[in-house]
Coordinates of C-alpha atoms in Angstrom, one line a residue:
M1425 CA 119.2 199.8 190.8
A1426 CA 121.1 198.0 193.7
E1427 CA 120.2 200.9 196.1
N1428 CA 116.5 199.9 195.7
M1429 CA 117.1 196.2 196.4
D1430 CA 116.3 194.6 199.7
F1431 CA 119.0 192.1 200.7
T1432 CA 117.2 190.7 203.8
I1433 CA 117.3 186.9 203.9
E1434 CA 114.2 185.0 205.0
T1435 CA 114.5 182.5 207.8
L1436 CA 112.2 179.6 208.8
G1437 CA 112.3 180.5 212.5
K1438 CA 114.5 180.9 215.6
T1439 CA 117.8 179.2 215.6
S1440 CA 117.9 177.3 219.0
V1441 CA 119.8 174.1 218.2
H1442 CA 123.5 174.2 219.1
S1443 CA 125.6 173.4 216.0
P1444 CA 127.6 170.1 216.2
I1445 CA 130.5 171.8 214.4
K1446 CA 133.3 172.7 216.8
M1447 CA 134.5 176.2 216.2
S1448 CA 135.5 179.3 218.1
K1449 CA 133.9 182.7 218.9
T1450 CA 137.2 184.3 219.8
L1451 CA 139.6 186.0 217.5
G1452 CA 143.3 185.2 217.7
D1453 CA 143.1 181.7 219.1
N1454 CA 144.0 180.0 215.8
I1455 CA 140.7 178.2 215.7
A1456 CA 138.2 178.7 212.8
N1457 CA 135.4 181.0 213.8
F1458 CA 131.6 180.8 213.5
V1459 CA 130.0 183.5 211.4
I1460 CA 128.2 186.1 213.4
D1461 CA 125.3 188.2 212.1
D1462 CA 126.5 191.7 213.1
K1463 CA 129.0 192.1 210.2
F1464 CA 128.0 192.5 206.6
V1465 CA 129.4 192.9 203.1
R1466 CA 128.6 195.9 200.9
L1467 CA 127.7 195.3 197.3
S1468 CA 129.7 198.1 195.8
S1469 CA 133.4 198.4 196.5
F1470 CA 133.5 202.0 195.1
I1471 CA 133.5 204.9 197.5
L1472 CA 133.8 208.7 197.2
P1473 CA 135.8 210.6 199.8
G1474 CA 133.9 212.5 202.4
K1475 CA 131.2 211.8 204.9
Q1476 CA 129.3 208.6 204.1
P1477 CA 125.5 208.2 204.4
D1478 CA 124.1 205.8 207.0
V1479 CA 123.8 202.2 205.7
E1480 CA 120.5 200.4 206.2
R1481 CA 120.4 196.7 207.0
T1482 CA 118.5 196.0 203.8
Q1483 CA 121.4 197.5 201.7
V1484 CA 124.1 195.1 202.9
L1485 CA 124.7 191.4 202.3
E1486 CA 124.7 188.7 204.9
R1487 CA 127.9 186.7 205.2
A1488 CA 127.8 183.0 204.4
G1489 CA 129.3 180.3 206.7
P1490 CA 128.5 178.2 209.8
R1491 CA 126.5 179.6 212.7
E1492 CA 126.8 178.6 216.3
Y1493 CA 123.1 178.0 216.6
I1494 CA 121.1 176.3 213.8
Y1495 CA 117.5 175.8 213.0
F1496 CA 117.3 172.1 212.1
T1497 CA 118.2 169.2 214.4
P1498 CA 120.7 167.3 212.2
A1499 CA 119.3 163.8 213.1
H1500 CA 115.9 164.8 211.7
V1501 CA 117.1 166.3 208.4
H1502 CA 116.3 164.8 205.0
A1503 CA 118.1 166.9 202.3
G1504 CA 117.5 166.9 198.6
I1505 CA 119.8 168.0 195.7
V1506 CA 118.7 168.7 192.2
T1507 CA 120.7 169.8 189.1
C1508 CA 118.8 171.5 186.2
G1509 CA 119.4 172.9 182.8
G1510 CA 122.5 172.6 180.6
L1511 CA 125.7 171.0 181.6
C1512 CA 128.5 173.1 183.2
P1513 CA 131.9 172.3 184.6
G1514 CA 131.8 171.9 188.4
I1515 CA 128.3 170.5 189.0
N1516 CA 129.6 167.3 190.5
D1517 CA 132.1 169.2 192.7
V1518 CA 129.1 171.1 194.2
I1519 CA 127.1 167.9 194.7
R1520 CA 130.1 166.2 196.4
S1521 CA 130.7 169.3 198.6
I1522 CA 127.1 169.4 199.8
V1523 CA 127.0 165.7 200.6
R1524 CA 130.3 165.8 202.5
C1525 CA 129.5 168.9 204.5
L1526 CA 126.0 167.5 205.5
W1527 CA 127.5 164.1 206.4
T1528 CA 130.8 164.9 208.0
R1529 CA 130.1 168.3 209.6
Y1530 CA 126.5 168.0 210.7
G1531 CA 125.9 164.2 210.8
V1532 CA 123.1 164.3 208.2
T1533 CA 122.9 160.9 206.6
R1534 CA 119.6 161.1 204.7
I1535 CA 120.5 162.8 201.4
S1536 CA 118.5 162.2 198.2
G1537 CA 119.6 163.1 194.7
I1538 CA 116.8 164.0 192.5
R1539 CA 117.3 162.7 188.9
Y1540 CA 117.0 164.7 185.8
G1541 CA 116.2 168.2 187.1
Y1542 CA 112.8 169.3 188.3
R1543 CA 111.3 166.5 186.2
G1544 CA 112.6 164.1 188.8
F1545 CA 109.8 165.4 191.1
L1546 CA 107.0 164.8 188.7
P1547 CA 105.1 161.5 189.3
E1548 CA 104.4 160.9 185.6
D1549 CA 108.1 160.6 184.8
Q1550 CA 108.8 158.1 187.7
F1551 CA 112.6 158.7 187.8
P1552 CA 114.1 156.9 190.8
I1553 CA 115.7 158.9 193.7
R1554 CA 119.4 158.4 194.1
Q1555 CA 120.5 158.0 197.7
L1556 CA 123.8 159.8 198.3
D1557 CA 126.6 159.1 200.8
L1558 CA 130.3 159.6 201.1
D1559 CA 131.2 156.6 199.0
V1560 CA 128.8 157.4 196.2
V1561 CA 130.1 160.9 195.7
D1562 CA 133.8 160.2 196.5
D1563 CA 135.2 160.4 192.9
I1564 CA 132.4 162.3 191.0
H1565 CA 134.4 165.5 190.9
K1566 CA 136.8 163.9 188.5
I1567 CA 134.2 163.6 185.7
G1568 CA 132.2 166.2 183.8
G1569 CA 128.5 166.5 183.4
T1570 CA 126.1 165.9 186.3
F1571 CA 126.1 162.7 188.3
L1572 CA 122.4 163.1 188.9
G1573 CA 121.4 163.8 185.3
S1574 CA 119.7 167.0 184.2
A1575 CA 116.9 168.3 182.1
R1576 CA 115.2 171.5 181.0
G1577 CA 111.7 172.3 182.0
G1578 CA 109.4 171.0 184.7
G1579 CA 110.0 174.0 187.0
K1580 CA 106.6 175.4 186.3
E1581 CA 104.8 172.3 187.7
V1582 CA 105.2 174.0 191.1
E1583 CA 102.3 172.3 193.0
K1584 CA 103.4 168.8 191.8
I1585 CA 107.0 169.5 192.8
V1586 CA 106.0 170.6 196.3
D1587 CA 103.6 167.7 196.7
T1588 CA 106.6 165.4 196.0
I1589 CA 108.9 167.3 198.4
Q1590 CA 106.2 166.8 201.1
K1591 CA 105.9 163.1 200.3
L1592 CA 109.7 162.7 200.5
N1593 CA 109.6 164.6 203.8
L1594 CA 112.5 166.9 202.6
N1595 CA 113.6 169.6 205.1
M1596 CA 115.9 171.3 202.6
L1597 CA 116.5 171.4 198.9
F1598 CA 119.6 172.5 197.1
T1599 CA 118.9 173.7 193.6
I1600 CA 122.0 173.8 191.3
G1601 CA 121.3 175.7 188.1
G1602 CA 121.0 178.8 186.1
D1603 CA 118.5 181.6 185.8
G1604 CA 115.6 179.4 184.8
T1605 CA 116.4 176.9 187.7
Q1606 CA 116.5 179.7 190.2
H1607 CA 113.2 181.2 188.9
G1608 CA 111.7 177.7 189.5
A1609 CA 113.4 177.5 193.0
L1610 CA 111.8 180.8 194.0
A1611 CA 108.4 179.7 192.8
I1612 CA 108.8 176.4 194.8
A1613 CA 109.8 178.3 197.9
E1614 CA 106.8 180.6 197.6
E1615 CA 104.5 177.6 197.3
I1616 CA 106.2 176.1 200.4
S1617 CA 105.6 179.4 202.3
R1618 CA 101.9 179.4 201.1
R1619 CA 101.5 175.9 202.6
Q1620 CA 103.3 177.1 205.8
L1621 CA 106.0 174.3 205.5
K1622 CA 109.4 174.6 207.2
I1623 CA 111.6 173.7 204.2
A1624 CA 114.7 175.6 203.2
I1625 CA 115.4 176.3 199.5
V1626 CA 119.0 177.3 198.8
G1627 CA 120.3 177.9 195.2
I1628 CA 123.8 177.5 193.9
P1629 CA 124.4 179.6 190.7
K1630 CA 125.4 177.6 187.7
T1631 CA 126.1 179.2 184.3
V1632 CA 129.3 179.2 182.2
D1633 CA 128.1 182.5 180.7
N1634 CA 128.8 184.3 184.0
D1635 CA 125.6 186.3 183.6
F1636 CA 124.1 186.1 187.1
A1637 CA 123.5 189.6 188.4
L1638 CA 125.4 191.0 191.4
L1639 CA 127.8 188.0 191.7
D1640 CA 131.6 188.3 191.1
R1641 CA 131.3 185.1 189.0
S1642 CA 129.4 181.9 188.5
F1643 CA 131.0 178.5 188.8
G1644 CA 132.1 176.9 185.5
F1645 CA 133.2 180.2 184.0
S1646 CA 136.9 179.8 184.8
T1647 CA 136.9 176.3 183.2
A1648 CA 135.0 177.5 180.2
V1649 CA 137.6 180.3 179.5
A1650 CA 140.5 177.8 180.0
K1651 CA 139.0 175.4 177.5
A1652 CA 138.1 178.1 175.1
V1653 CA 141.8 179.4 175.2
E1654 CA 142.9 175.9 174.1
V1655 CA 140.6 176.0 171.1
V1656 CA 141.7 179.6 170.2
S1657 CA 145.3 178.4 170.3
A1658 CA 144.4 175.7 167.7
A1659 CA 142.5 178.1 165.6
H1660 CA 145.5 180.5 165.7
M1661 CA 147.9 177.8 164.5
E1662 CA 145.6 176.9 161.7
A1663 CA 145.4 180.5 160.7
V1664 CA 149.1 181.4 160.7
S1665 CA 149.9 178.2 158.8
A1666 CA 147.7 179.0 155.8
I1667 CA 147.5 181.6 153.1
N1668 CA 145.3 184.4 154.5
G1669 CA 144.2 182.0 157.2
I1670 CA 141.2 182.8 159.3
G1671 CA 140.3 181.0 162.5
L1672 CA 136.7 181.5 163.6
V1673 CA 135.7 180.2 167.1
K1674 CA 132.1 180.3 168.5
V1675 CA 131.9 180.3 172.3
M1676 CA 129.0 180.3 174.7
G1677 CA 127.3 183.5 175.8
R1678 CA 123.6 183.9 175.1
D1679 CA 123.2 187.4 176.4
S1680 CA 126.7 188.2 177.7
G1681 CA 130.1 188.1 176.1
F1682 CA 132.2 187.4 179.2
I1683 CA 133.7 184.1 177.9
A1684 CA 134.6 185.7 174.6
A1685 CA 136.2 188.8 176.2
H1686 CA 138.1 186.8 178.8
T1687 CA 139.3 184.3 176.2
A1688 CA 140.7 187.1 174.1
L1689 CA 142.5 188.6 177.1
A1690 CA 143.9 185.2 178.2
S1691 CA 145.0 183.9 174.8
H1692 CA 146.6 187.1 173.3
E1693 CA 145.9 185.6 169.9
V1694 CA 142.4 187.0 169.1
N1695 CA 142.0 189.8 166.6
F1696 CA 138.2 190.3 166.7
V1697 CA 135.7 189.7 169.5
L1698 CA 132.0 189.8 168.6
I1699 CA 129.6 189.9 171.5
P1700 CA 125.8 190.6 172.0
E1701 CA 126.4 193.8 174.0
V1702 CA 128.3 195.6 171.2
P1703 CA 126.5 196.1 167.9
F1704 CA 128.4 195.7 164.7
D1705 CA 127.7 195.7 160.9
L1706 CA 129.1 193.1 158.6
E1707 CA 129.1 195.1 155.4
G1708 CA 130.1 198.7 154.7
S1709 CA 133.2 200.9 155.0
N1710 CA 133.3 200.5 158.8
G1711 CA 131.9 197.0 159.0
F1712 CA 133.5 193.9 160.3
L1713 CA 134.3 192.4 156.9
Y1714 CA 136.1 195.5 155.8
H1715 CA 138.3 195.5 159.0
L1716 CA 138.9 191.7 158.6
E1717 CA 140.2 192.3 155.0
E1718 CA 142.4 195.1 156.3
R1719 CA 143.8 192.8 159.0
L1720 CA 144.6 190.1 156.3
K1721 CA 146.5 192.7 154.2
K1722 CA 148.7 193.7 157.2
R1723 CA 149.3 190.3 158.9
R1724 CA 147.9 187.6 156.5
H1725 CA 146.0 185.8 159.2
A1726 CA 143.2 186.6 161.7
V1727 CA 141.4 184.9 164.6
I1728 CA 137.8 185.7 165.5
V1729 CA 135.9 184.8 168.6
V1730 CA 132.1 185.2 168.4
A1731 CA 129.7 184.7 171.3
E1732 CA 126.7 182.6 170.5
G1733 CA 124.3 185.5 171.3
A1734 CA 125.8 188.0 168.9
M1735 CA 123.6 189.3 166.1
Q1736 CA 120.5 187.5 167.4
D1737 CA 118.4 190.7 167.0
Q1738 CA 119.1 190.4 163.2
L1739 CA 119.0 186.7 162.8
V1740 CA 116.0 185.6 164.9
K1741 CA 112.7 186.7 163.4
D1742 CA 110.3 184.3 165.0
K1743 CA 111.2 183.8 168.7
K1744 CA 110.7 180.3 169.9
T1745 CA 111.7 178.9 173.3
D1746 CA 113.1 175.6 174.5
A1747 CA 111.7 173.5 177.5
G1748 CA 113.6 175.8 179.9
G1749 CA 112.1 179.0 178.5
N1750 CA 115.2 180.1 176.7
V1751 CA 114.9 181.7 173.3
I1752 CA 116.2 179.3 170.6
L1753 CA 119.2 181.1 169.0
A1754 CA 120.2 181.2 165.4
D1755 CA 123.7 179.8 164.7
V1756 CA 125.7 183.0 164.4
G1757 CA 128.9 181.1 163.9
T1758 CA 127.9 179.4 160.7
Y1759 CA 126.2 182.6 159.5
I1760 CA 129.4 184.6 159.9
R1761 CA 131.4 181.9 158.3
S1762 CA 129.1 182.0 155.2
K1763 CA 129.3 185.8 155.0
I1764 CA 133.2 185.7 155.2
V1765 CA 133.3 183.1 152.4
E1766 CA 130.8 185.1 150.3
H1767 CA 132.7 188.4 150.8
F1768 CA 136.1 187.1 149.8
G1769 CA 134.6 185.1 147.0
K1770 CA 133.4 188.4 145.5
T1771 CA 136.8 190.0 145.9
E1772 CA 138.5 186.9 144.6
K1773 CA 140.9 186.9 147.5
E1774 CA 142.2 183.5 148.5
I1775 CA 141.5 182.6 152.1
T1776 CA 141.6 179.5 154.2
L1777 CA 138.8 179.5 156.9
K1778 CA 138.6 177.1 159.8
Y1779 CA 135.5 177.2 161.9
I1780 CA 135.4 175.6 165.4
D1781 CA 132.4 175.3 167.7
P1782 CA 133.6 173.7 171.0
S1783 CA 130.5 174.5 173.1
Y1784 CA 129.5 171.0 174.2
A1785 CA 133.1 169.9 174.7
I1786 CA 133.5 172.8 177.1
R1787 CA 130.2 172.4 178.9
S1788 CA 130.8 168.7 179.7
A1789 CA 134.4 169.1 180.9
P1790 CA 135.4 168.5 184.5
A1791 CA 136.1 171.6 186.5
N1792 CA 139.6 173.0 186.6
P1793 CA 141.3 173.6 190.0
D1794 CA 140.1 177.2 190.3
D1795 CA 136.4 176.2 189.7
S1796 CA 136.8 173.1 191.8
V1797 CA 137.8 175.2 194.8
Y1798 CA 135.0 177.6 194.2
C1799 CA 132.4 174.8 193.8
T1800 CA 133.6 173.2 197.0
R1801 CA 133.2 176.4 199.0
L1802 CA 129.8 177.2 197.4
G1803 CA 128.5 173.8 198.4
S1804 CA 129.7 174.0 202.0
A1805 CA 128.3 177.6 202.3
A1806 CA 124.9 176.4 201.0
V1807 CA 124.7 173.7 203.6
H1808 CA 125.5 176.1 206.4
A1809 CA 122.8 178.4 205.2
A1810 CA 120.2 175.7 205.0
M1811 CA 121.0 174.2 208.4
A1812 CA 120.6 177.7 209.9
G1813 CA 117.0 177.8 208.5
K1814 CA 117.7 180.4 205.8
T1815 CA 115.7 180.1 202.6
K1816 CA 114.9 181.7 199.3
L1817 CA 118.6 182.6 198.8
I1818 CA 121.5 182.0 196.5
I1819 CA 125.1 181.5 197.6
G1820 CA 127.5 183.7 195.8
L1821 CA 130.8 185.6 195.8
V1822 CA 130.6 189.4 196.1
N1823 CA 133.7 191.5 196.6
N1824 CA 135.6 188.2 197.1
R1825 CA 133.3 187.3 200.1
F1826 CA 130.8 184.4 200.2
V1827 CA 127.4 185.9 200.9
H1828 CA 123.7 185.1 201.0
L1829 CA 121.6 186.9 198.3
P1830 CA 117.8 186.7 198.0
I1831 CA 116.9 184.7 194.9
N1832 CA 114.6 187.5 193.6
T1833 CA 117.4 190.0 193.5
V1834 CA 119.8 187.8 191.6
I1835 CA 117.3 186.8 189.0
S1836 CA 116.0 190.4 188.6
H1837 CA 118.3 191.0 185.6
R1838 CA 121.3 189.6 183.8
N1839 CA 124.9 190.6 184.1
K1840 CA 126.3 191.9 180.9
V1841 CA 129.6 193.2 179.5
N1842 CA 129.5 197.0 179.8
P1843 CA 131.0 198.4 176.5
E1844 CA 132.3 201.4 178.6
S1845 CA 133.9 199.2 181.2
S1846 CA 137.6 198.5 181.9
L1847 CA 137.0 194.9 180.8
W1848 CA 135.9 195.8 177.3
R1849 CA 138.5 198.6 177.1
D1850 CA 141.2 196.0 177.9
T1851 CA 139.7 193.6 175.4
L1852 CA 140.0 196.2 172.7
D1853 CA 143.6 196.8 173.7
A1854 CA 144.3 193.1 173.3
T1855 CA 142.6 192.7 169.9
H1856 CA 143.3 196.1 168.4
Q1857 CA 139.9 196.0 166.8
P1858 CA 137.9 199.3 166.3
S1859 CA 135.8 200.4 169.3
L1860 CA 132.8 200.2 167.0
M1861 CA 132.3 198.5 163.7
V1862 CA 129.2 200.4 162.7
N1863 CA 128.6 202.5 159.6

């Protein structure tokens, strides 16, 4: 699929303004360098020996970072920042990074925070704009949530949103959000192009699920795994301290089981990982409940981690969506809990079951150091891209390099756990669960 993608980044026009940032163009002088546009990053790190085919410009990724010449005159810039969708660790770190880079590196002092997602642009809601400066954002990285507020929906009111962007006289908009947010960002950018406006739209990928396509990871994921490991540790202690103790933990992961898999690998205390990508039966001679019973016979305790999107094909009959367009999921955690209780009730085997759903506690947590570093670098890279007049792009990490990716390529599909990958193989090694629990 990637071979058919065009990674060319759109620009607003010629970059003729000399950047106020003082950097070098020479290697080996111990001064940080500008990024030049004649070196690129390949999407795939795999290679076969032998002669390599020629690489087209459309097949490689543009590096992120400051350019010597930029598009906007900093003194004329009015920048906007909006955060949309559910909460995620690190949002405030990104906001702070964007403001600090605009202000201290480029001298941009007109920065507006849009309140409560895309709804902050809609005149009927009348949410006030929050003016941002260094003092306002100084300590926001120490708290969770989003300093600007967030909301789902509103992104389809494209014409109203662009009307407000014009009235505010914004030159650039930074959209911090997940798949739905970036779909909205692309629609906004297309309307801006239709009106022939010179406004840069730059996205920063936010999702704890880590399901953005092409990217190494999304911000918030590292914190989510760290917090989930703490919960699993508690579930494990409850399980080993009881007669036939079972700890059941539900973690986030609507379509992708990355948090569940990484939590199992990091904790070393998980015996079953149930994710959307790997089908399983509950009942039967090779079903999950049979293997859970066998586990209790051998070790007298078990810990289960289930991703919220598991079994949805069986549980959701009438698909309804929320304001952000996401399918409303059935609660797989409580469903599996009831099935476990029912199963062992029939066998008259005594169990002690503890069920924990830490989703909102994880989503609202401040970023851990790993995510905080990542968010800071994402925010700075987003500013450099916008100041250079680049638009309709998302900043991301690919092969451990910060790059520009066209929004339409990143939102073209979701990243999912490959059941035949080394990640899932290692997860099976860690849990000792069967490769497939299907009759």
